[in-house]
Structures are given as structure tokens and as C-alpha cells.
Short mmCIF file of C-alpha atoms and ligand atoms in Angstrom, two decimals:
data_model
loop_
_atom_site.label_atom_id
_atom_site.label_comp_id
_atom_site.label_asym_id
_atom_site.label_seq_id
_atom_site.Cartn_x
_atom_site.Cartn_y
_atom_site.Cartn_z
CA UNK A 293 0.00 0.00 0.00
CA UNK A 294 2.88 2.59 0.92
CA UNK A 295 4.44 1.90 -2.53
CA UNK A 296 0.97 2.65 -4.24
CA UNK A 297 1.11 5.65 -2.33
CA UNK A 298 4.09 7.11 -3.19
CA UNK A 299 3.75 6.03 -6.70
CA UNK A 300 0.91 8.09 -6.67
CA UNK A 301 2.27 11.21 -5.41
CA UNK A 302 5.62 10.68 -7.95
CA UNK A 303 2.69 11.09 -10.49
CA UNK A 304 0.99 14.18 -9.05
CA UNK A 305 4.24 15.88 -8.94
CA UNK A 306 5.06 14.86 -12.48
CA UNK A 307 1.77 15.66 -14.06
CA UNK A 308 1.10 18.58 -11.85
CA UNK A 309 2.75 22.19 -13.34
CA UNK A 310 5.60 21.72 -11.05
CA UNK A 311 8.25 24.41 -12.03
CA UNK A 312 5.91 25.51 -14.63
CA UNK A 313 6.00 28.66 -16.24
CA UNK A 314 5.88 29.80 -19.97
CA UNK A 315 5.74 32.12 -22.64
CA UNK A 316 4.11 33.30 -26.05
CA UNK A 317 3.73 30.42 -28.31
CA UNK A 318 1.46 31.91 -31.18
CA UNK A 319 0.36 35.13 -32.21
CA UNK A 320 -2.32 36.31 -34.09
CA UNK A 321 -3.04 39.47 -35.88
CA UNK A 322 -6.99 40.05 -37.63
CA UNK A 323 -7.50 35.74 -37.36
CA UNK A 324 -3.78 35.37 -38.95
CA UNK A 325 -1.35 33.19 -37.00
CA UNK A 326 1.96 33.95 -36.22
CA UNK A 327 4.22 31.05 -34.61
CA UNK A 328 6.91 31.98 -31.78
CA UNK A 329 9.66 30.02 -30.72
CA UNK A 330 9.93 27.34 -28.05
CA UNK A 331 12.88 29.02 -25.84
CA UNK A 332 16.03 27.30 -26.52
CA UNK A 333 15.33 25.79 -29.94
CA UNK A 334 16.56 26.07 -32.83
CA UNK A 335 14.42 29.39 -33.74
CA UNK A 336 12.03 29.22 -37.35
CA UNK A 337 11.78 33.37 -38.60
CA UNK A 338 8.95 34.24 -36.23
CA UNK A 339 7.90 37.75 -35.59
CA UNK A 340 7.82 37.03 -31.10
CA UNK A 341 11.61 37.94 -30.26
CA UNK A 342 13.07 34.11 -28.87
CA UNK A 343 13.42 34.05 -25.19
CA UNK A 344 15.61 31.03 -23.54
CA UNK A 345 13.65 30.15 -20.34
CA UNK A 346 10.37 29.79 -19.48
CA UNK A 347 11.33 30.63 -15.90
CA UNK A 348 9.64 34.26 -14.59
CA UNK A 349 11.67 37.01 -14.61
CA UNK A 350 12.21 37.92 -10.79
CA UNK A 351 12.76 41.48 -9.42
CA UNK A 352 11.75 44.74 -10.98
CA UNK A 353 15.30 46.07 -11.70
CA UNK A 354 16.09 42.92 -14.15
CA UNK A 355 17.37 43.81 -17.21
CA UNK A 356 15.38 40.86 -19.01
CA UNK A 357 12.38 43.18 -17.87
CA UNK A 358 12.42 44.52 -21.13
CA UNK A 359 11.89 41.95 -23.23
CA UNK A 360 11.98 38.59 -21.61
CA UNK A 361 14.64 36.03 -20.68
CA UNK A 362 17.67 36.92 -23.16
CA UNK A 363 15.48 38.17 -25.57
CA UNK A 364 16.95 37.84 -29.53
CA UNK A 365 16.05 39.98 -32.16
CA UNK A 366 13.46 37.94 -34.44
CA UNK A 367 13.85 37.81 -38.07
CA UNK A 368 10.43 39.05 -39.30
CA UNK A 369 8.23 42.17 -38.66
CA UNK A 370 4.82 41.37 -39.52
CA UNK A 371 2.02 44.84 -40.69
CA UNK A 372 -0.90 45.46 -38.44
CA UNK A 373 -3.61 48.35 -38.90
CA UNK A 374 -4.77 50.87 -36.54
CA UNK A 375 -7.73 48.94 -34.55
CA UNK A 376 -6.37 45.29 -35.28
CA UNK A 377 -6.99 42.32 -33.49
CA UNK A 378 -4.16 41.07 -31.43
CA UNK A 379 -4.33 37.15 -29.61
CA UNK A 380 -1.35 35.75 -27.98
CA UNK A 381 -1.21 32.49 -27.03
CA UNK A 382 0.47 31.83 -24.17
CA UNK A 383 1.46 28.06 -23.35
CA UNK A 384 3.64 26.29 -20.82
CA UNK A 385 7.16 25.17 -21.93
CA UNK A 386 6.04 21.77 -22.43
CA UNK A 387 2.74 23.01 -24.80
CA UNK A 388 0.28 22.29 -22.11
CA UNK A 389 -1.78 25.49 -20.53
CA UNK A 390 -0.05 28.26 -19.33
CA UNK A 391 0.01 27.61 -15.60
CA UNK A 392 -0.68 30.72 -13.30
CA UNK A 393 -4.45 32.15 -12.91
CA UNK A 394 -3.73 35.25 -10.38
CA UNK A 395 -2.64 38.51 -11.76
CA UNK A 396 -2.67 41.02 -14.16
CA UNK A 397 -2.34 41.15 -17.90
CA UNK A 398 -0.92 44.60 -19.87
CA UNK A 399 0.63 45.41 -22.76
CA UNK A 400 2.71 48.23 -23.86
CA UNK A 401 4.42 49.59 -27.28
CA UNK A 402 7.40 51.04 -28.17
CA UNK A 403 8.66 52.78 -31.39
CA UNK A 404 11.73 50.78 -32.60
CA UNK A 405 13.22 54.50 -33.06
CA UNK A 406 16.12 54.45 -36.03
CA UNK A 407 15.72 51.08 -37.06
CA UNK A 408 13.10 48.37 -38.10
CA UNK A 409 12.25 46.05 -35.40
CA UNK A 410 14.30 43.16 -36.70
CA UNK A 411 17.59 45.31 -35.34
CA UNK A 412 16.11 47.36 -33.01
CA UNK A 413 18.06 47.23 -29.69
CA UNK A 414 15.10 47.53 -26.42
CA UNK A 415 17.10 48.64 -23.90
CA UNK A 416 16.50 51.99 -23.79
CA UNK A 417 12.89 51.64 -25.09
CA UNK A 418 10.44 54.33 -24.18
CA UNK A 419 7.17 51.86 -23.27
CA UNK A 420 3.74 52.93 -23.38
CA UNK A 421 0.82 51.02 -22.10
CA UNK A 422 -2.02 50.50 -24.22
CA UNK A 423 -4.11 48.06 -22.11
CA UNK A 424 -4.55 46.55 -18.51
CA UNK A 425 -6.40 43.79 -17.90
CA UNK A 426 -7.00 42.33 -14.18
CA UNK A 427 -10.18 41.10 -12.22
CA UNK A 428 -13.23 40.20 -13.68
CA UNK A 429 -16.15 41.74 -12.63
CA UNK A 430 -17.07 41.02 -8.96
CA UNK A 431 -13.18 41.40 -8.16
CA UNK A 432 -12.76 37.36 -7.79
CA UNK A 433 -11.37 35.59 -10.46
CA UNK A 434 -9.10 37.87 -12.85
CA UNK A 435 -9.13 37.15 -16.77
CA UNK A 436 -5.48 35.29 -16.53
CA UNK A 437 -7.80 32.26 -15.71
CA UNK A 438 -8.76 32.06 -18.86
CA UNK A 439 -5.07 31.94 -20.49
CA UNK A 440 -4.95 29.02 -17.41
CA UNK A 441 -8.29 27.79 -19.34
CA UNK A 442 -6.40 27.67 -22.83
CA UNK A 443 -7.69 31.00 -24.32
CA UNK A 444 -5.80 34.07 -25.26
CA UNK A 445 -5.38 36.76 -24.39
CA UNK A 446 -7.09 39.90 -26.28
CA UNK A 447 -5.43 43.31 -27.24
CA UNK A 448 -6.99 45.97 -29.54
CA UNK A 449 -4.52 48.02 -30.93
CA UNK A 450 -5.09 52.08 -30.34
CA UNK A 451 -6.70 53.24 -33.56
CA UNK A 452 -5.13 56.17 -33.84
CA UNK A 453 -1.76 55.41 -33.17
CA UNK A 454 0.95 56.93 -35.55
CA UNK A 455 2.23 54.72 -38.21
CA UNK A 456 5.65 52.84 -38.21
CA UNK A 457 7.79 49.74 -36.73
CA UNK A 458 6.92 48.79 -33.10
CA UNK A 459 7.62 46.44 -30.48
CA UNK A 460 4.70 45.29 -28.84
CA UNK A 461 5.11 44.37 -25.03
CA UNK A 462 2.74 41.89 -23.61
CA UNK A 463 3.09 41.01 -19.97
CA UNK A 464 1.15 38.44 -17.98
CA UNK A 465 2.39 38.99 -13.39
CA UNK A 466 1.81 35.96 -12.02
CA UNK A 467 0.92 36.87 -8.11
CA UNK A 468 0.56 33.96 -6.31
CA UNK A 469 3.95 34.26 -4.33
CA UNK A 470 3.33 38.12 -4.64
CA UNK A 471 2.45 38.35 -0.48
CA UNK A 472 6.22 38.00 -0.06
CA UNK A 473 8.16 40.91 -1.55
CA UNK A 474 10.52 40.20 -4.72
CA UNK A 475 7.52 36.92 -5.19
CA UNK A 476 5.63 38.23 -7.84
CA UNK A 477 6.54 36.35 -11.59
CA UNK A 478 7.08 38.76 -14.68
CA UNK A 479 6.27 37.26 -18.03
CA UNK A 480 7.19 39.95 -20.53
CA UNK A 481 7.28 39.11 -24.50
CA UNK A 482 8.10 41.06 -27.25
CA UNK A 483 6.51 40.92 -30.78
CA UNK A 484 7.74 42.80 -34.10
CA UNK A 485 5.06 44.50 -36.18
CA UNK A 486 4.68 47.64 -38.61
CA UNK A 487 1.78 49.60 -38.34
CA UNK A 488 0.13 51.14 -41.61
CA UNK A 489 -1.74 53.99 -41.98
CA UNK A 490 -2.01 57.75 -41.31
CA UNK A 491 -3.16 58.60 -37.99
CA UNK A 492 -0.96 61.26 -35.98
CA UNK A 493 -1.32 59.85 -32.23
CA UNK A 494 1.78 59.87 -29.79
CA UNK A 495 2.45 58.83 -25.85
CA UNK A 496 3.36 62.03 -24.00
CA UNK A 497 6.67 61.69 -22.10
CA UNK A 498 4.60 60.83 -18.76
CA UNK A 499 3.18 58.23 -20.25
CA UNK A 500 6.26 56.42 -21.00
CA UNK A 501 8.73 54.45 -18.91
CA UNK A 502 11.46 52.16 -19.36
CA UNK A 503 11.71 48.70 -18.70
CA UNK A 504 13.58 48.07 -15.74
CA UNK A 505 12.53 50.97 -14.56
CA UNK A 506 8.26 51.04 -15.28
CA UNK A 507 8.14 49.01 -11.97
CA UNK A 508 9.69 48.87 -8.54
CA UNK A 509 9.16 45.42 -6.18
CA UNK A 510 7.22 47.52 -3.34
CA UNK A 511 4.61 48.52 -6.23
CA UNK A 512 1.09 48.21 -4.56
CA UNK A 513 0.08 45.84 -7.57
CA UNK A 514 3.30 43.71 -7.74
CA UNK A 515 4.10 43.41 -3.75
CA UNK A 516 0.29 42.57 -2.67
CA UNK A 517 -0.13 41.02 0.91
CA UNK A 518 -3.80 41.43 0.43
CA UNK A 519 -3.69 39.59 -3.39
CA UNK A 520 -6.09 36.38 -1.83
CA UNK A 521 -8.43 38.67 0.10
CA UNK A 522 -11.53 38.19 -1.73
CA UNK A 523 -13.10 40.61 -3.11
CA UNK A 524 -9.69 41.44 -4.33
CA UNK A 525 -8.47 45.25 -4.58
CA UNK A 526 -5.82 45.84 -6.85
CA UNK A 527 -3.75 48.60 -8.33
CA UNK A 528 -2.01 48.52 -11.78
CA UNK A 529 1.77 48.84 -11.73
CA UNK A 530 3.18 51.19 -14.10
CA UNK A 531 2.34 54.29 -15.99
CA UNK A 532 -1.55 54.85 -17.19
CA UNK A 533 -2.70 53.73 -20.46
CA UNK A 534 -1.45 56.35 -22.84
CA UNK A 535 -4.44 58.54 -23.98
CA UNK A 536 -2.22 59.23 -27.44
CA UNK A 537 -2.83 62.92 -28.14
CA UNK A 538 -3.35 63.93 -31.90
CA UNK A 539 0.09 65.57 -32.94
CA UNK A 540 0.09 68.01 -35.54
CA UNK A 541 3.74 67.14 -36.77
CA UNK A 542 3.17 63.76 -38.35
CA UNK A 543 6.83 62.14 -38.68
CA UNK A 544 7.24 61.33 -42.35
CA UNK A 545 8.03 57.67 -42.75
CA UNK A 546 11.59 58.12 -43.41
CA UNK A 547 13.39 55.51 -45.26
CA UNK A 548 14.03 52.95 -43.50
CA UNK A 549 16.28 49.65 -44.50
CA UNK A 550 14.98 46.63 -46.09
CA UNK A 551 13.52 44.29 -43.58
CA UNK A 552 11.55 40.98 -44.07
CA UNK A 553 7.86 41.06 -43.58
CA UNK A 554 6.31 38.21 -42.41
CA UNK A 555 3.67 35.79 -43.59
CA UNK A 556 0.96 34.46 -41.51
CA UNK A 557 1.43 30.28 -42.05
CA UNK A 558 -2.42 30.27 -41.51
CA UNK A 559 -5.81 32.18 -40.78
CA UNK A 560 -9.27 30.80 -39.42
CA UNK A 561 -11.07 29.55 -36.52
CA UNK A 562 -8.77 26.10 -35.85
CA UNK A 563 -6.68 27.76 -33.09
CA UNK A 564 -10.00 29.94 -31.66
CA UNK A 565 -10.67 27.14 -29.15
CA UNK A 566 -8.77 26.47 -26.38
CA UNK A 567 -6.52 22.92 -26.85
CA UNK A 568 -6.00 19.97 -24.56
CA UNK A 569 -4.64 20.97 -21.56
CA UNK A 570 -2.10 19.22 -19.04
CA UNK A 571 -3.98 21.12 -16.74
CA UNK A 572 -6.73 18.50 -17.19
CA UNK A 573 -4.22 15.51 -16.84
CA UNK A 574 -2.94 17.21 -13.45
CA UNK A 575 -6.46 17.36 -12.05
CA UNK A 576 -6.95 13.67 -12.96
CA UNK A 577 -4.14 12.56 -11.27
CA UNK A 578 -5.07 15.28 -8.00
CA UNK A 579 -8.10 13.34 -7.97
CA UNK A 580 -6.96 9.63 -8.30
CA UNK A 581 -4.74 10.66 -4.82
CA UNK A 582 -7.15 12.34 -3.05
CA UNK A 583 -9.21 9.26 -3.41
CA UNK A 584 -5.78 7.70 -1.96
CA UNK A 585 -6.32 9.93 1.08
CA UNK A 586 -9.34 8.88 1.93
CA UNK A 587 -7.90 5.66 2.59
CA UNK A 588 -4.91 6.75 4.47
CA UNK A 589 -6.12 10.39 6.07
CA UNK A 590 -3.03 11.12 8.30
CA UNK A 591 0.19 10.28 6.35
CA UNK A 592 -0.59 11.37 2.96
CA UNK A 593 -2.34 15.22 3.52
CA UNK A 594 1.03 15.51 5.61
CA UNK A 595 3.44 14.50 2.25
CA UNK A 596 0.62 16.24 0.27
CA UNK A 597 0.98 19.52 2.60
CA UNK A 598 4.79 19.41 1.83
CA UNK A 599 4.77 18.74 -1.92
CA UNK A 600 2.11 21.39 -2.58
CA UNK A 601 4.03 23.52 -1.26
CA UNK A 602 6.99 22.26 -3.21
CA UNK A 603 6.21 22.31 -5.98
CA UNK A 604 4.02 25.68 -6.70
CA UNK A 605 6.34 27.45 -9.34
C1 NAG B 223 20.98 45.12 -26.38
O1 NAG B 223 21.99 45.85 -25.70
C2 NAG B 223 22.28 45.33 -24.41
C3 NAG B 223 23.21 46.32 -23.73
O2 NAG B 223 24.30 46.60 -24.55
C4 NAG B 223 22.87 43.95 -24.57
O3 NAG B 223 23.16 43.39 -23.30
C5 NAG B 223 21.84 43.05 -25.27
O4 NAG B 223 22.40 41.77 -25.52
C6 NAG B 223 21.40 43.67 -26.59
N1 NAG B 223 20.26 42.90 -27.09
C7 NAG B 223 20.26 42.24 -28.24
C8 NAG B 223 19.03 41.50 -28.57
O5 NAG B 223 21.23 42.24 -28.99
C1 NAG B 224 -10.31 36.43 -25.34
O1 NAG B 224 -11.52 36.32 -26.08
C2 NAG B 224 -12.07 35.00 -26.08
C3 NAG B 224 -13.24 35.01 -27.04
O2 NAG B 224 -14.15 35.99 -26.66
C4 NAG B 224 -12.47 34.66 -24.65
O3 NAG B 224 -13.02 33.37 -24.61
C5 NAG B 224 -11.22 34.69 -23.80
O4 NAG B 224 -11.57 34.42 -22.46
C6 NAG B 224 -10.56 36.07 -23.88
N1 NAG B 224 -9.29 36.03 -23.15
C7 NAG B 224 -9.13 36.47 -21.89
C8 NAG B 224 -7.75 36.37 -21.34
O5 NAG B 224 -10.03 36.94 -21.23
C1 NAG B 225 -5.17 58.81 -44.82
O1 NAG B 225 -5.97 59.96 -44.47
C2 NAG B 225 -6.84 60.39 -45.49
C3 NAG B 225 -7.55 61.62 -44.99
O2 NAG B 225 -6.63 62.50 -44.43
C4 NAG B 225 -7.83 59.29 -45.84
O3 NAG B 225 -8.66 59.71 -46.90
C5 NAG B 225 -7.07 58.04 -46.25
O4 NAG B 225 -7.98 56.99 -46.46
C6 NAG B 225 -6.09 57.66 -45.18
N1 NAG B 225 -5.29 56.53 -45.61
C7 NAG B 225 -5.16 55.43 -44.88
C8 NAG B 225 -4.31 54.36 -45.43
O5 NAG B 225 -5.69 55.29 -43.78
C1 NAG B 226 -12.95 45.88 -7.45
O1 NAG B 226 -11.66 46.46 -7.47
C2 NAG B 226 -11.65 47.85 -7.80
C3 NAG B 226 -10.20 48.28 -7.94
O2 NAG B 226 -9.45 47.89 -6.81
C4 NAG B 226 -12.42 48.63 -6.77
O3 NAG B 226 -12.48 49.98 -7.13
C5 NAG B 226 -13.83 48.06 -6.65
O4 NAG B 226 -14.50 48.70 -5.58
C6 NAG B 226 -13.79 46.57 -6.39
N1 NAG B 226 -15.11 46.00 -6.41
C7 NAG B 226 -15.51 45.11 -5.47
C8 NAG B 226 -16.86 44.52 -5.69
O5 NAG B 226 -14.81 44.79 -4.52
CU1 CU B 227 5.40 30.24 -12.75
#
């Protein structure tokens, strides 16, 4: 019976998102998709810069704030219009569900200033936000459940943004350690696009931050003691969502060098439902042991106490 046991609970840990974390495996523009790159493997021209862990970043002042985990240039820069649809499909490094359901979701731009995208170094990006996304109503659950549910996640771009060659920042915080200081999980992810058109809207300098620098750890929304207290309050890190004035001195596309613009490898509904999930797998297997506990109450909620707490990346 003891072996059973601990078989068991080898499984849960295996099947269970034990140092899970992840990153942008797909994006799509207007129903086109866009593949990224698995970190670490060989990389296919993708318009998602490559990061090389799915690990979080950890601490506001990290330089991989900007972009992700070692973020490379990627090869393509794909065109978007003023209004399109943006999904991004985050996934776990193994292609199951992303794992994390607390926390919230934003997404800032930057002008790749000089340069197309392709060669455009982030560092000293100037980052505005163009969306925030947190609790659903009723302040319980908050919308990263659904990326935890196999959805994307959903960005409008500003429709009267000023054309040209951007970086697009999206950023899922993961707060489930956040009640500790230095806990909370940045996911940042950079794609390449251009951006057609005519309108004349810019961020104004206080809209705009750097990244390190757009955060600090002791942020109300990033260090949250209070992040399980139901309803939940919360308060966005970072600057506001740039309103995007109307300038009056358009910036005439100047000519820029030749860059590759990408393809989409397919459009339609296939990827608009969530896919199988190790999530579900991981439940299966939760449920199998708990029906273990039943029959051995003391010793196993004690190794289960321990592992849970283990194991939560
Ligand atoms: C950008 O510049 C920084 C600082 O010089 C450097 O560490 C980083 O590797 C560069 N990024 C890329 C993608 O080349
Ligand atoms: C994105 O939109 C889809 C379709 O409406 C929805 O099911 C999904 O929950 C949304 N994503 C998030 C993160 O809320
Ligand atoms: C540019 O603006 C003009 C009006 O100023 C409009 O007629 C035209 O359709 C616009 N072009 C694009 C590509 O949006
Ligand atoms: C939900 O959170 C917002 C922002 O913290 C707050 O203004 C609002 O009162 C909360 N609603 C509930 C029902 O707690
Ligand atoms: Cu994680």
C-alpha cells in the first residue's frame, strides 16, 4: 500500500505544473497566426523575439524586464492596422496550458526609433501602455484564468496610433507568491510589427517608462499582501494607459532599411478554441490521490501539505 502511495504522489508531482511557467507560443493578428519560438530551440523566422527560459523574470530592476529572458532579435516584422486584433497564445514550456491564474495582464508599445524592429536594440525603449487587464467583474477571479483555461489573451490596438515599426510588449504577473516581496513572476514578451496607416497619435513623455525601470518590487500591484483577500483590490503597476494625443507634426516615414515582412502560415477559426490541456491531466491525477487519502487520512495530507508547497512554481 505505501508503494501505491508514493507512486501516486511521484505522479501528481510529475503531471502537476511543477516548475511551470511559460511564454508566447502563437500570435495572431486580424484571425492570422503567427508562430513563436519554443525558448532554446533552434528558432524558425517568427515575428515574437526568442526568449531562452520559461522561468519568470524575478525582481523589478532585471534587465530581461524589457523583453523577456535573453530576448533575440526575431527575423520578421509582420504589418498590423490601426484597430487590429491582437491574440497571444500563451502556453507552458512543455505546450500544455499556461500555468498561473492570479494577476494582471498589460501590454505596452514602443517605437523601434532608427531602425526596423528586426535590429532594433530595447534597452532603452520608451514603453507605453495600451491596455490593462485584471479582475473580472465582482473582483474574484481575474481574466489570466482564462489563459490558465487555454484562451488568449485579447489586445486591440489604439486606432489612432501613428504609423511605423513597433515592439509590442505583452506582460502576464503571475501573483501567487506576490504576499512576499521580490515573489511576484514577470512574463514579458516582445513581438515585431509595422503599423500602416495615417493617424498622428503619440504617448506624452509621462506616459512612458522604461523597462527596468516602469516598476519597482514595493509597487502596490506587484508586492500585494492582500492579493487572496476576496473581493480582491488591486492597483495597476506602471504608468496609465497612454491617452495618445493627436500631434500636428506627423513624422514622415523616413526611409528605413529593407527588412523581411512576415507571412501568416495560416488564418481561421482552428486555433479559436482552447486545446488539450495538461492542466486536465494534473487534475486527474489530484483526484486519483485524493481518493488515496481517503484511505490513508493522516500520512498522505502531511506528504501532500509538503509537496504542494513544493512544488508551486
Ligand atoms: C541590447 O543591448 C544590451 C546592452 O548593450 C545587450 O546586453 C543586449 O544583448 C542587446 N540585445 C540584443 C538582442 O542584442
Ligand atoms: C479572449 O476572447 C475569447 C473570445 O471571446 C475569450 O473566450 C477569452 O476568455 C478572452 N481572453 C481572456 C484572457 O479573457
Ligand atoms: C489617410 O488619411 C486620409 C484623410 O486625411 C484618408 O482619406 C485616407 O484613407 C487615409 N489613408 C489610410 C491608409 O488610412
Ligand atoms: C474591485 O476592485 C476595484 C479596484 O481595486 C475597486 O475599485 C472596486 O471597488 C472593487 N469592487 C468590489 C466589488 O470589490
Ligand atoms: Cu510560474
Amino acid at each position: 500500500m505505501h508503494t501505491f502511495l508514493l507512486l501516486s504522489l511521484l505522479i501528481l508531482r510529475n503531471a502537476c505544473p511543477a516548475k511551470a511557467h511559460g511564454y508566447v507560443a502563437q500570435v495572431s493578428i486580424d484571425g492570422e497566426i503567427y508562430m513563436g519560438n519554443v525558448p532554446n530551440a533552434q528558432p524558425s523566422p517568427s515575428i515574437v523575439r526568442q526568449i531562452d527560459d520559461i522561468s519568470p523574470v524575478k525582481g523589478a530592476s532585471n534587465p530581461y524586464m524589457n523583453c523577456g529572458q535573453a530576448a533575440q532579435f526575431a527575423a520578421l516584422v509582420a504589418d498590423a492596422n490601426p484597430g487590429s486584433q491582437f491574440q497571444f497564445w500563451w502556453k507552458d514550456g512543455d505546450g500544455t496550458n499556461w500555468p498561473h491564474d492570479i494577476g494582471p495582464i498589460m501590454t505596452y508599445m514602443a517605437s523601434c526609433v532608427g531602425t526596423t524592429c528586426d535590429k532594433y536594440n530595447s534597452t532603452n525603449a520608451e514603453w507605453f501602455k495600451i491596455e490593462e487587464t485584471g479582475l473580472e467583474p465582482g473582483n474574484m477571479t481575474w481574466y489570466q484564468q482564462n489563459i490558465m483555461d487555454g484562451w488568449p489573451a485579447n489586445v486591440t490596438l489604439p486606432s489612432n496610433l501613428e504609423p511605423g515599426q513597433y515592439l509590442i510588449r505583452h506582460e502576464i504577473i503571475a501573483l501567487h507568491l506576490a504576499t512576499e516581496l521580490g515573489g511576484a513572476e514577470f512574463y514579458p514578451s516582445c513581438t515585431q510589427v509595422n503599423i500602416l496607416g495615417n493617424q498622428t497619435g503619440t504617448p506624452t513623455s509621462n506616459e512612458e517608462v522604461t523597462f527596468p525601470g516602469g516598476y519597482s518590487d514595493t509597487d502596490p500591484g506587484i508586492y500585494d499582501p492582500t492579493v487572496f483577500d476576496t473581493p480582491v483590490q488591486y492597483t495597476f503597476p506602471g504608468p496609465p494607459v497612454a491617452t495618445l494625443v493627436t500631434s500636428s507634426s506627423s513624422t514622415s516615414s523616413s526611409s528605413l532599411s529593407p527588412y523581411t515582412i512576415a507571412t501568416p502560415v495560416s488564418s481561421g477559426a482552428s486555433t479559436a478554441t482552447p486545446t488539450a490541456t495538461g492542466q486536465a491531466t494534473c487534475k486527474i491525477q489530484v483526484q486519483q490521490t485524493l481518493a488515496v487519502k481517503k484511505r490513508h487520512p493522516g500520512t498522505l495530507s502531511r506528504i501532500m501539505a509538503v509537496l504542494i508547497r513544493g512544488t508551486h512554481g
